[in-house]
Short mmCIF file of C-alpha atoms in Angstrom, two decimals:
data_model
loop_
_atom_site.label_atom_id
_atom_site.label_comp_id
_atom_site.label_asym_id
_atom_site.label_seq_id
_atom_site.Cartn_x
_atom_site.Cartn_y
_atom_site.Cartn_z
CA UNK A 1 112.44 90.43 110.63
CA UNK A 2 110.01 92.51 108.61
CA UNK A 3 107.23 94.84 109.59
CA UNK A 4 104.52 94.33 106.95
CA UNK A 5 102.83 97.41 105.56
CA UNK A 6 100.78 95.90 102.73
CA UNK A 7 99.68 92.31 102.08
CA UNK A 8 98.28 90.93 98.84
CA UNK A 9 95.02 89.04 98.37
CA UNK A 10 95.00 86.12 95.94
CA UNK A 11 92.18 83.94 94.62
CA UNK A 12 94.16 80.93 95.82
CA UNK A 13 94.08 82.12 99.45
CA UNK A 14 90.87 80.07 99.68
CA UNK A 15 92.58 76.97 98.26
CA UNK A 16 95.32 77.37 100.83
CA UNK A 17 93.01 77.96 103.79
CA UNK A 18 90.89 74.98 102.67
CA UNK A 19 94.02 72.80 102.95
CA UNK A 20 94.13 71.96 99.24
CA UNK A 21 97.80 72.88 98.73
CA UNK A 22 99.16 70.94 101.68
CA UNK A 23 96.76 68.40 103.11
CA UNK A 24 99.26 67.50 105.86
CA UNK A 25 98.87 70.92 107.53
CA UNK A 26 96.23 70.93 110.26
CA UNK A 27 94.52 74.15 111.47
CA UNK A 28 95.36 76.54 112.92
CA UNK A 29 98.01 77.61 110.39
CA UNK A 30 99.17 80.95 108.99
CA UNK A 31 97.90 82.05 105.59
CA UNK A 32 98.69 84.69 102.95
CA UNK A 33 101.40 84.55 100.29
CA UNK A 34 103.01 87.99 99.94
CA UNK A 35 103.74 91.30 101.57
CA UNK A 36 105.80 94.47 101.39
CA UNK A 37 107.24 96.32 104.34
CA UNK A 38 110.45 97.42 106.02
CA UNK A 39 113.27 95.56 107.72
CA UNK A 40 113.07 96.03 111.50
CA UNK A 41 115.78 93.59 112.60
CA UNK A 42 118.50 91.53 110.94
CA UNK A 43 120.07 88.13 111.50
CA UNK A 44 123.85 87.92 111.15
CA UNK A 45 123.90 86.58 107.60
CA UNK A 46 121.32 89.13 106.41
CA UNK A 47 123.22 92.18 107.64
CA UNK A 48 125.64 91.96 104.68
CA UNK A 49 122.84 92.70 102.19
CA UNK A 50 120.15 94.56 104.11
CA UNK A 51 119.81 97.46 106.52
CA UNK A 52 117.17 98.28 109.11
CA UNK A 53 114.46 100.46 107.57
CA UNK A 54 115.04 99.12 104.05
CA UNK A 55 111.95 98.50 101.87
CA UNK A 56 111.48 94.87 100.86
CA UNK A 57 108.93 92.55 99.32
CA UNK A 58 108.62 88.87 100.09
CA UNK A 59 106.70 85.80 99.04
CA UNK A 60 106.15 83.18 101.69
CA UNK A 61 103.29 81.20 103.18
CA UNK A 62 101.94 82.92 106.29
CA UNK A 63 102.28 86.50 105.06
CA UNK A 64 99.06 87.71 106.70
CA UNK A 65 100.97 88.97 109.72
CA UNK A 66 102.08 92.34 111.06
CA UNK A 67 105.61 91.07 111.66
CA UNK A 68 107.19 88.17 109.87
CA UNK A 69 110.59 86.48 109.69
CA UNK A 70 111.80 86.01 106.12
CA UNK A 71 115.04 84.35 104.98
CA UNK A 72 117.24 87.02 103.37
CA UNK A 73 117.45 85.11 100.08
CA UNK A 74 113.64 85.23 99.73
CA UNK A 75 113.45 89.00 100.13
CA UNK A 76 113.37 91.41 97.19
CA UNK A 77 114.81 94.90 97.83
CA UNK A 78 112.47 97.69 96.71
CA UNK A 79 112.95 101.39 95.95
CA UNK A 80 110.17 102.21 98.48
CA UNK A 81 107.26 100.66 100.38
CA UNK A 82 104.42 101.07 97.89
CA UNK A 83 101.43 98.78 97.28
CA UNK A 84 102.20 98.93 93.53
CA UNK A 85 105.33 96.86 94.11
CA UNK A 86 103.22 94.22 95.86
CA UNK A 87 101.15 93.71 92.70
CA UNK A 88 104.29 92.48 90.97
CA UNK A 89 105.11 89.68 93.41
CA UNK A 90 102.64 86.84 92.84
CA UNK A 91 100.41 88.44 90.20
CA UNK A 92 103.01 90.14 88.04
CA UNK A 93 105.52 87.28 88.25
CA UNK A 94 102.82 84.74 87.32
CA UNK A 95 101.94 86.65 84.14
CA UNK A 96 105.56 87.40 83.23
CA UNK A 97 107.00 83.93 83.73
CA UNK A 98 104.06 81.94 82.33
CA UNK A 99 103.82 84.02 79.15
CA UNK A 100 107.59 83.96 78.68
CA UNK A 101 108.02 80.22 79.33
CA UNK A 102 104.77 78.83 77.94
CA UNK A 103 103.14 81.56 75.85
CA UNK A 104 105.61 81.75 72.96
CA UNK A 105 104.24 85.21 72.16
CA UNK A 106 105.16 86.92 68.92
CA UNK A 107 103.93 89.86 66.90
CA UNK A 108 100.38 89.58 65.58
CA UNK A 109 99.34 86.62 67.76
CA UNK A 110 95.83 86.78 69.21
CA UNK A 111 95.84 86.46 72.99
CA UNK A 112 92.71 85.94 75.10
CA UNK A 113 92.97 86.88 78.79
CA UNK A 114 90.12 85.82 81.10
CA UNK A 115 89.43 87.84 84.26
CA UNK A 116 91.56 90.42 82.48
CA UNK A 117 90.92 93.30 84.90
CA UNK A 118 91.99 91.25 87.93
CA UNK A 119 95.24 91.16 89.86
CA UNK A 120 97.21 89.07 87.36
CA UNK A 121 95.06 89.60 84.25
CA UNK A 122 96.10 93.27 84.11
CA UNK A 123 99.72 92.17 83.63
CA UNK A 124 98.93 89.45 81.07
CA UNK A 125 97.16 92.12 78.98
CA UNK A 126 100.04 94.60 79.19
CA UNK A 127 102.82 92.07 78.62
CA UNK A 128 101.02 90.59 75.61
CA UNK A 129 100.59 94.10 74.18
CA UNK A 130 104.31 94.74 74.68
CA UNK A 131 104.96 91.60 72.63
CA UNK A 132 102.86 93.28 69.85
CA UNK A 133 99.98 90.84 70.18
CA UNK A 134 96.27 91.51 69.63
CA UNK A 135 94.67 91.19 73.08
CA UNK A 136 91.09 90.23 73.95
CA UNK A 137 90.06 90.53 77.61
CA UNK A 138 86.95 89.20 79.37
CA UNK A 139 85.55 91.09 82.36
CA UNK A 140 82.30 91.54 84.31
CA UNK A 141 81.48 95.26 83.97
CA UNK A 142 81.76 98.21 81.63
CA UNK A 143 83.91 99.98 84.21
CA UNK A 144 86.41 97.11 84.04
CA UNK A 145 86.19 97.24 80.25
CA UNK A 146 87.15 100.92 80.38
CA UNK A 147 90.15 100.10 82.55
CA UNK A 148 91.21 97.35 80.12
CA UNK A 149 91.03 99.74 77.16
CA UNK A 150 93.16 102.21 79.11
CA UNK A 151 95.94 99.59 79.44
CA UNK A 152 95.84 98.72 75.74
CA UNK A 153 93.31 95.86 75.45
CA UNK A 154 92.14 95.69 71.80
CA UNK A 155 88.77 94.02 72.40
CA UNK A 156 86.94 93.74 75.72
CA UNK A 157 84.09 91.30 76.30
CA UNK A 158 81.74 91.96 79.22
CA UNK A 159 80.52 88.42 79.88
CA UNK A 160 77.53 89.73 81.86
CA UNK A 161 76.12 91.52 78.79
CA UNK A 162 77.76 89.72 75.85
CA UNK A 163 77.93 86.06 74.86
CA UNK A 164 81.65 85.26 74.98
CA UNK A 165 81.40 82.22 72.70
CA UNK A 166 79.50 83.98 69.94
CA UNK A 167 81.73 87.09 70.09
CA UNK A 168 84.81 84.89 69.69
CA UNK A 169 83.26 82.86 66.85
CA UNK A 170 82.12 85.99 65.02
CA UNK A 171 85.16 88.25 65.51
CA UNK A 172 87.89 85.57 65.58
CA UNK A 173 86.71 82.81 63.23
CA UNK A 174 90.28 81.46 62.93
CA UNK A 175 90.53 81.22 66.73
CA UNK A 176 92.98 82.64 69.27
CA UNK A 177 96.62 81.62 69.57
CA UNK A 178 97.14 81.89 73.33
CA UNK A 179 94.70 81.89 76.25
CA UNK A 180 95.69 83.08 79.74
CA UNK A 181 92.94 81.34 81.71
CA UNK A 182 92.20 81.78 85.40
CA UNK A 183 88.42 81.33 85.64
CA UNK A 184 87.72 77.65 84.93
CA UNK A 185 84.35 75.94 84.45
CA UNK A 186 82.34 77.27 81.51
CA UNK A 187 84.98 79.89 80.69
CA UNK A 188 87.59 77.14 80.31
CA UNK A 189 85.30 75.31 77.85
CA UNK A 190 84.74 78.51 75.83
CA UNK A 191 88.48 79.22 75.77
CA UNK A 192 89.33 75.66 74.72
CA UNK A 193 86.78 75.76 71.89
CA UNK A 194 88.15 79.09 70.65
CA UNK A 195 91.76 77.90 70.22
CA UNK A 196 93.33 78.33 66.80
CA UNK A 197 95.42 75.66 65.08
CA UNK A 198 98.53 75.13 67.25
CA UNK A 199 96.88 77.29 69.94
CA UNK A 200 98.03 77.15 73.57
CA UNK A 201 95.86 77.42 76.65
CA UNK A 202 97.73 78.29 79.86
CA UNK A 203 95.86 77.32 83.03
CA UNK A 204 96.68 79.87 85.72
CA UNK A 205 93.78 78.91 87.98
CA UNK A 206 90.05 78.27 88.13
CA UNK A 207 88.54 80.78 90.54
CA UNK A 208 84.99 79.76 89.55
CA UNK A 209 85.42 76.60 91.60
CA UNK A 210 87.56 77.57 94.59
CA UNK A 211 84.55 78.10 96.87
CA UNK A 212 83.13 74.66 96.03
CA UNK A 213 83.87 71.76 98.40
CA UNK A 214 86.24 70.20 95.82
CA UNK A 215 87.69 73.47 94.51
CA UNK A 216 86.63 72.53 90.97
CA UNK A 217 83.89 73.47 88.54
CA UNK A 218 83.12 70.69 86.05
CA UNK A 219 84.50 71.12 82.54
CA UNK A 220 83.55 69.24 79.40
CA UNK A 221 86.79 67.30 79.21
CA UNK A 222 85.58 64.05 77.59
CA UNK A 223 86.26 65.40 74.11
CA UNK A 224 89.59 66.92 75.11
CA UNK A 225 91.92 64.49 73.26
CA UNK A 226 89.95 64.93 70.02
CA UNK A 227 89.80 68.72 70.37
CA UNK A 228 93.54 68.99 70.96
CA UNK A 229 94.42 66.58 68.17
CA UNK A 230 92.14 68.28 65.66
CA UNK A 231 93.94 71.60 66.23
CA UNK A 232 97.43 70.42 67.25
CA UNK A 233 96.62 72.50 70.33
CA UNK A 234 97.98 72.21 73.85
CA UNK A 235 97.04 72.95 77.45
CA UNK A 236 99.75 73.86 79.93
CA UNK A 237 99.34 74.31 83.67
CA UNK A 238 101.32 77.01 85.48
CA UNK A 239 101.92 77.06 89.24
CA UNK A 240 104.33 79.78 90.40
CA UNK A 241 105.85 77.58 93.12
CA UNK A 242 107.48 75.47 90.40
CA UNK A 243 109.18 78.54 88.90
CA UNK A 244 110.59 80.22 92.01
CA UNK A 245 114.09 80.14 90.50
CA UNK A 246 112.80 82.53 87.79
CA UNK A 247 111.11 84.95 90.22
CA UNK A 248 114.04 87.22 91.12
CA UNK A 249 114.81 87.86 87.46
CA UNK A 250 111.14 88.45 86.62
CA UNK A 251 110.64 90.87 89.52
CA UNK A 252 113.78 92.82 88.66
CA UNK A 253 112.46 93.28 85.15
CA UNK A 254 108.91 94.19 86.26
CA UNK A 255 110.13 96.69 88.88
CA UNK A 256 112.30 98.34 86.22
CA UNK A 257 109.31 98.53 83.85
CA UNK A 258 107.07 100.07 86.54
CA UNK A 259 109.74 102.56 87.59
CA UNK A 260 110.24 103.55 83.95
CA UNK A 261 106.52 104.18 83.43
CA UNK A 262 106.14 101.16 81.11
CA UNK A 263 103.74 99.23 83.32
CA UNK A 264 100.51 100.14 85.06
CA UNK A 265 100.14 98.44 88.46
CA UNK A 266 96.48 98.92 89.37
CA UNK A 267 95.83 98.55 93.10
CA UNK A 268 92.39 98.12 94.69
CA UNK A 269 92.43 98.93 98.41
CA UNK A 270 88.67 98.56 98.77
CA UNK A 271 87.83 102.27 98.78
CA UNK A 272 84.64 101.45 96.83
CA UNK A 273 83.66 98.45 98.98
CA UNK A 274 80.59 98.82 101.24
CA UNK A 275 82.62 99.13 104.45
CA UNK A 276 85.43 101.11 102.88
CA UNK A 277 89.17 100.66 102.62
CA UNK A 278 90.77 97.35 103.59
CA UNK A 279 92.81 98.26 106.66
CA UNK A 280 94.27 95.85 109.22
CA UNK A 281 94.42 92.05 109.22
CA UNK A 282 90.79 91.91 110.37
CA UNK A 283 89.75 93.22 106.93
CA UNK A 284 91.41 90.36 105.01
CA UNK A 285 88.18 88.33 105.00
CA UNK A 286 86.26 91.34 103.58
CA UNK A 287 88.90 91.72 100.87
CA UNK A 288 88.59 88.04 99.90
CA UNK A 289 84.77 88.36 99.74
CA UNK A 290 85.12 91.48 97.59
CA UNK A 291 87.29 89.54 95.12
CA UNK A 292 84.87 86.63 94.94
CA UNK A 293 82.01 89.04 94.25
CA UNK A 294 84.06 90.17 91.24
CA UNK A 295 84.23 93.78 92.38
CA UNK A 296 87.95 94.51 92.17
CA UNK A 297 89.78 96.31 89.41
CA UNK A 298 93.45 95.37 89.64
CA UNK A 299 95.16 93.72 92.59
CA UNK A 300 93.47 93.74 95.99
CA UNK A 301 95.80 94.98 98.71
CA UNK A 302 95.22 95.28 102.46
CA UNK A 303 97.09 97.99 104.34
CA UNK A 304 98.46 97.20 107.79
CA UNK A 305 98.70 100.39 109.82
CA UNK A 306 101.65 100.70 112.18
CA UNK A 307 101.95 103.34 114.82
CA UNK A 308 105.21 105.26 114.44
CA UNK A 309 106.51 104.19 117.82
CA UNK A 310 105.28 100.60 117.86
CA UNK A 311 107.62 98.33 119.77
CA UNK A 312 108.04 94.62 119.31
#
């Protein structure tokens, strides 16, 4: 049994609450995908590996809860309860595993990351830089652009003030080798058109459509076969649930990188949001709104306060 201290907000929380991931589940049902906290009680089998008070992270449906029961094999031991470790669970692991398995990154490749200053984009940028790639990141403000430069992004494109398509055509006439794409709609079309010969587009998500009734924004897909053939290009989808066997290894590596100062884990707790810091489960809906307004820099995290002497 865990006492949650921080829970993570994900774009796909809306897909889940809208019943798009499991149509058989009828409301009311628990939501949220990840949390970090401390062990407050142990089942018999768990006591061999864990102790009460130990810091752990976990990924499971229904994580928006102050206390939650997690199977021991799903828990990840942490050095301490810090929101930075939470950024690595869904967001960090998604970037790490997808780029490793599908990205085929190598020195000198051009990598385009959309929503680059978001929860998972920040890791795609840094991991691509570590692979000695040239990284282009799209974002929605100059402040986000500044953050991206600080984590090594070579070229930032503020899509509110610059035309993404013409910047890519002008600065990268040969195209980009890998796209880490989580926006969908028009951004997907721009990314597809900017692929180089043998380029790869990894679909991480399509946040532009999640608030629509269908969860999709239309894309110009009619010409897709011709576009892919002409460039020997490919599109790969990536859904973390299909790679859970890789997660432990990925998290171990990411935690080590963060601890060694090789990875920035930017956390946004809502300090700059109109009503202030995201505290308590009742602020989850504000945190989701804040993300959909495109305000966050880094991963949005909600803190769950616990009184020192709280009793179950």
